[in-house]
Short mmCIF file of C-alpha atoms in Angstrom, two decimals:
data_model
loop_
_atom_site.label_atom_id
_atom_site.label_comp_id
_atom_site.label_asym_id
_atom_site.label_seq_id
_atom_site.Cartn_x
_atom_site.Cartn_y
_atom_site.Cartn_z
CA UNK A 139 103.01 76.90 87.49
CA UNK A 140 102.53 73.28 88.66
CA UNK A 141 102.80 71.55 92.03
CA UNK A 142 106.29 70.41 91.03
CA UNK A 143 107.41 74.03 90.79
CA UNK A 144 106.46 74.79 94.40
CA UNK A 145 109.42 74.51 96.75
CA UNK A 146 108.64 72.26 99.76
CA UNK A 147 108.62 74.21 103.02
CA UNK A 148 109.09 73.32 106.68
CA UNK A 149 107.62 75.41 109.50
CA UNK A 150 107.75 75.37 113.29
CA UNK A 151 104.78 76.60 115.31
CA UNK A 152 105.45 78.53 118.51
CA UNK A 153 102.40 79.05 120.73
CA UNK A 154 101.14 79.10 124.30
CA UNK A 155 99.07 76.36 125.92
CA UNK A 156 96.64 79.05 127.09
CA UNK A 157 93.42 77.01 127.01
CA UNK A 158 92.34 73.65 125.58
CA UNK A 159 90.34 75.55 122.95
CA UNK A 160 93.40 77.52 121.88
CA UNK A 161 95.48 74.33 121.71
CA UNK A 162 92.81 72.73 119.53
CA UNK A 163 92.86 75.74 117.21
CA UNK A 164 96.64 75.51 116.80
CA UNK A 165 96.43 71.76 116.24
CA UNK A 166 93.82 72.30 113.52
CA UNK A 167 96.06 74.88 111.87
CA UNK A 168 99.03 72.52 111.93
CA UNK A 169 96.91 69.71 110.49
CA UNK A 170 95.58 71.93 107.71
CA UNK A 171 99.10 73.00 106.77
CA UNK A 172 100.25 69.37 106.59
CA UNK A 173 97.31 68.57 104.34
CA UNK A 174 98.39 71.41 102.07
CA UNK A 175 101.91 70.06 101.65
CA UNK A 176 103.74 71.95 104.39
CA UNK A 177 106.01 70.00 106.73
CA UNK A 178 105.04 71.13 110.24
CA UNK A 179 107.20 70.73 113.34
CA UNK A 180 104.67 70.74 116.17
CA UNK A 181 105.45 69.91 119.80
CA UNK A 182 102.43 67.64 120.23
CA UNK A 183 103.64 65.51 117.34
CA UNK A 184 107.39 65.71 117.83
CA UNK A 185 107.98 65.55 121.61
CA UNK A 186 107.87 62.22 123.37
CA UNK A 187 108.43 61.18 126.97
CA UNK A 188 112.08 61.69 127.89
CA UNK A 189 112.66 64.44 125.31
CA UNK A 190 114.02 67.80 126.41
CA UNK A 191 111.48 70.40 125.30
CA UNK A 192 113.91 73.29 125.65
CA UNK A 193 116.46 71.67 123.35
CA UNK A 194 113.61 70.98 120.93
CA UNK A 195 112.57 74.65 120.98
CA UNK A 196 116.11 75.90 120.43
CA UNK A 197 116.70 73.42 117.61
CA UNK A 198 113.50 74.44 115.85
CA UNK A 199 114.24 78.16 116.05
CA UNK A 200 117.90 77.99 115.05
CA UNK A 201 117.81 75.17 112.50
CA UNK A 202 118.45 76.14 108.88
CA UNK A 203 116.01 73.40 107.88
CA UNK A 204 113.14 75.47 109.29
CA UNK A 205 111.95 77.90 106.63
CA UNK A 206 109.38 79.74 108.74
CA UNK A 207 108.62 80.09 112.44
CA UNK A 208 104.90 80.71 112.89
CA UNK A 209 104.34 82.57 116.16
CA UNK A 210 100.70 82.18 117.23
CA UNK A 211 100.09 85.12 119.54
CA UNK A 212 97.23 85.59 121.98
CA UNK A 213 97.13 87.78 125.08
CA UNK A 214 98.73 85.14 127.28
CA UNK A 215 101.54 84.45 124.81
CA UNK A 216 102.42 88.14 124.63
CA UNK A 217 102.41 88.38 128.44
CA UNK A 218 104.59 85.30 128.98
CA UNK A 219 106.99 86.39 126.27
CA UNK A 220 107.49 89.85 127.74
CA UNK A 221 107.84 88.45 131.28
CA UNK A 222 110.05 85.59 130.05
CA UNK A 223 107.87 83.00 131.78
CA UNK A 224 107.53 79.30 131.04
CA UNK A 225 108.21 77.66 127.71
CA UNK A 226 107.10 80.77 125.84
CA UNK A 227 109.60 82.82 127.82
CA UNK A 228 112.36 80.38 126.96
CA UNK A 229 111.45 80.48 123.28
CA UNK A 230 111.43 84.27 123.45
CA UNK A 231 115.02 84.30 124.73
CA UNK A 232 115.99 82.16 121.75
CA UNK A 233 113.82 83.83 119.12
CA UNK A 234 114.45 87.49 119.97
CA UNK A 235 118.07 87.72 118.75
CA UNK A 236 117.21 85.62 115.72
CA UNK A 237 114.43 88.01 114.75
CA UNK A 238 116.83 90.93 114.73
CA UNK A 239 119.56 88.93 112.98
CA UNK A 240 117.19 87.87 110.21
CA UNK A 241 118.01 90.58 107.67
CA UNK A 242 115.26 89.59 105.23
CA UNK A 243 112.71 89.66 108.08
CA UNK A 244 110.75 86.84 106.48
CA UNK A 245 111.37 83.82 108.70
CA UNK A 246 109.32 84.80 111.77
CA UNK A 247 105.63 85.30 111.00
CA UNK A 248 103.27 86.50 113.76
CA UNK A 249 99.76 85.02 113.62
CA UNK A 250 97.57 87.18 115.85
CA UNK A 251 94.66 85.51 117.65
CA UNK A 252 93.59 88.31 120.00
CA UNK A 253 93.29 92.09 120.06
CA UNK A 254 92.81 94.44 123.01
CA UNK A 255 89.85 96.75 123.70
CA UNK A 256 91.42 99.41 121.48
CA UNK A 257 91.59 97.01 118.56
CA UNK A 258 95.37 96.69 118.77
CA UNK A 259 96.95 93.27 118.31
CA UNK A 260 98.56 91.59 121.28
CA UNK A 261 102.23 91.26 120.32
CA UNK A 262 105.31 90.68 122.47
CA UNK A 263 107.76 93.58 122.52
CA UNK A 264 110.25 91.89 120.20
CA UNK A 265 107.56 91.63 117.50
CA UNK A 266 106.22 95.15 117.88
CA UNK A 267 105.91 96.83 114.50
CA UNK A 268 106.06 93.57 112.57
CA UNK A 269 103.44 92.93 109.91
CA UNK A 270 101.24 90.08 111.09
CA UNK A 271 98.46 87.87 109.74
CA UNK A 272 95.15 88.44 111.51
CA UNK A 273 93.43 85.27 112.71
CA UNK A 274 91.17 86.99 115.24
CA UNK A 275 87.98 86.66 113.21
CA UNK A 276 87.01 83.06 112.52
CA UNK A 277 84.77 84.21 109.65
CA UNK A 278 87.87 85.54 107.91
CA UNK A 279 89.90 82.39 108.57
CA UNK A 280 90.07 81.21 104.96
CA UNK A 281 91.29 84.58 103.73
CA UNK A 282 93.96 84.72 106.43
CA UNK A 283 94.93 81.10 105.87
CA UNK A 284 95.42 81.66 102.15
CA UNK A 285 97.63 84.64 102.93
CA UNK A 286 99.70 82.46 105.28
CA UNK A 287 100.00 79.63 102.77
CA UNK A 288 101.07 82.04 100.03
CA UNK A 289 103.71 83.43 102.37
CA UNK A 290 105.06 79.99 103.19
CA UNK A 291 105.28 78.99 99.53
CA UNK A 292 106.48 82.43 98.46
CA UNK A 293 103.57 82.82 96.07
CA UNK A 294 102.19 86.27 97.02
CA UNK A 295 98.84 87.41 95.68
CA UNK A 296 100.36 90.68 94.56
CA UNK A 297 103.67 90.10 92.79
CA UNK A 298 106.00 92.83 91.69
CA UNK A 299 105.88 93.03 87.87
CA UNK A 300 108.98 92.61 85.76
CA UNK A 301 110.71 95.84 84.82
CA UNK A 302 110.19 96.69 81.17
CA UNK A 303 111.82 99.15 78.79
CA UNK A 304 111.35 102.93 78.82
CA UNK A 305 108.63 104.13 76.39
CA UNK A 306 109.91 104.94 72.92
CA UNK A 307 108.74 108.54 73.08
CA UNK A 308 111.38 109.25 75.74
CA UNK A 309 114.10 108.78 73.14
CA UNK A 310 112.42 110.94 70.51
CA UNK A 311 113.96 114.28 69.70
CA UNK A 312 112.41 117.21 71.53
CA UNK A 313 109.96 118.99 69.19
CA UNK A 314 111.31 122.23 67.76
CA UNK A 315 109.50 125.38 68.82
CA UNK A 316 109.84 128.38 66.54
CA UNK A 317 109.30 132.04 67.36
CA UNK A 318 107.25 132.37 64.17
CA UNK A 319 104.36 130.61 65.94
CA UNK A 320 103.92 133.44 68.42
CA UNK A 321 104.60 136.03 65.71
CA UNK A 322 101.63 134.76 63.67
CA UNK A 323 99.39 135.11 66.70
CA UNK A 324 100.63 138.66 67.21
CA UNK A 325 99.89 139.46 63.54
CA UNK A 326 96.30 138.28 63.98
CA UNK A 327 95.83 140.72 66.82
CA UNK A 328 97.49 143.62 65.02
CA UNK A 329 95.33 143.21 61.90
CA UNK A 330 92.29 144.09 64.01
CA UNK A 331 93.72 146.49 66.56
CA UNK A 332 96.87 148.04 65.05
CA UNK A 333 96.72 147.85 61.23
CA UNK A 334 99.56 150.37 60.90
CA UNK A 335 101.96 147.91 62.53
CA UNK A 336 101.13 144.98 60.29
CA UNK A 337 103.63 145.77 57.51
CA UNK A 338 106.56 146.06 59.89
CA UNK A 339 105.55 142.98 61.87
CA UNK A 340 105.09 140.98 58.68
CA UNK A 341 108.60 141.93 57.58
CA UNK A 342 109.98 140.71 60.90
CA UNK A 343 108.02 137.50 60.48
CA UNK A 344 109.48 136.84 57.02
CA UNK A 345 113.00 137.47 58.27
CA UNK A 346 112.50 135.04 61.16
CA UNK A 347 110.85 132.48 58.89
CA UNK A 348 113.70 132.49 56.39
CA UNK A 349 116.19 132.14 59.24
CA UNK A 350 114.33 129.10 60.54
CA UNK A 351 114.42 127.45 57.14
CA UNK A 352 118.19 127.20 57.46
CA UNK A 353 117.67 124.61 60.21
CA UNK A 354 116.26 122.27 57.59
CA UNK A 355 119.06 122.51 55.04
CA UNK A 356 120.01 118.98 53.99
CA UNK A 357 123.76 118.30 53.51
CA UNK A 358 124.71 117.43 49.95
CA UNK A 359 125.86 113.91 50.92
CA UNK A 360 122.55 113.19 52.66
CA UNK A 361 120.59 114.55 49.72
CA UNK A 362 122.44 112.21 47.35
CA UNK A 363 121.72 109.25 49.63
CA UNK A 364 118.01 110.10 49.74
CA UNK A 365 117.91 110.37 45.96
CA UNK A 366 119.67 107.01 45.58
CA UNK A 367 117.27 105.28 47.98
CA UNK A 368 114.30 106.85 46.21
CA UNK A 369 115.55 105.68 42.84
CA UNK A 370 116.08 102.17 44.18
CA UNK A 371 112.51 102.07 45.57
CA UNK A 372 111.13 103.18 42.20
CA UNK A 373 113.11 100.42 40.48
CA UNK A 374 111.66 97.80 42.81
CA UNK A 375 108.04 98.80 42.28
CA UNK A 376 108.26 99.74 38.61
#
């Protein structure tokens, strides 16, 4: 695998302007993604004076040119989304039906930045139950970032292996089980405990044994073929 084999990806980042610190964190994430070859559509870079931010949001969410929508969720984002307030609320109205229409469920990726007192991630209702990437712990940022980057480039750490062929032993004939095996064991017991029964049991064993030999009778045509092959082998090595 080389860089040329990686398919270029374009992402849009949806987030809330909760605090200056949070905005800086999102900006740093967008910058890092750009440095790693991902085309990022980010409002602070794309929107200029006179632009309509709502049209921009709708275009980013619905455009087929956007491979992934990264939804950076903190407590405030989840609240605004559920209450349909502000820009986040507007995006939610646009994103929600798209999330449910997206059969593959791979376009919208929640990036969680906050958890509640019970350790549960803050997620808007329309993302409830979705697998997310945890960015709550800054010490684990690199691990989470790698997971995100692998998702964007469709290069998962754990790939499903190629399906192989069934093991050869599954096509082997089922081993033959003969009654004589258990009869021999019974004879061993009778020699010690019931000597008077040995003669009769041995006769039954011989009768069963001879009957089993019939299963190994080789047809005349097959026997001739085996003899011919054997003769040919002897000629080769003689």
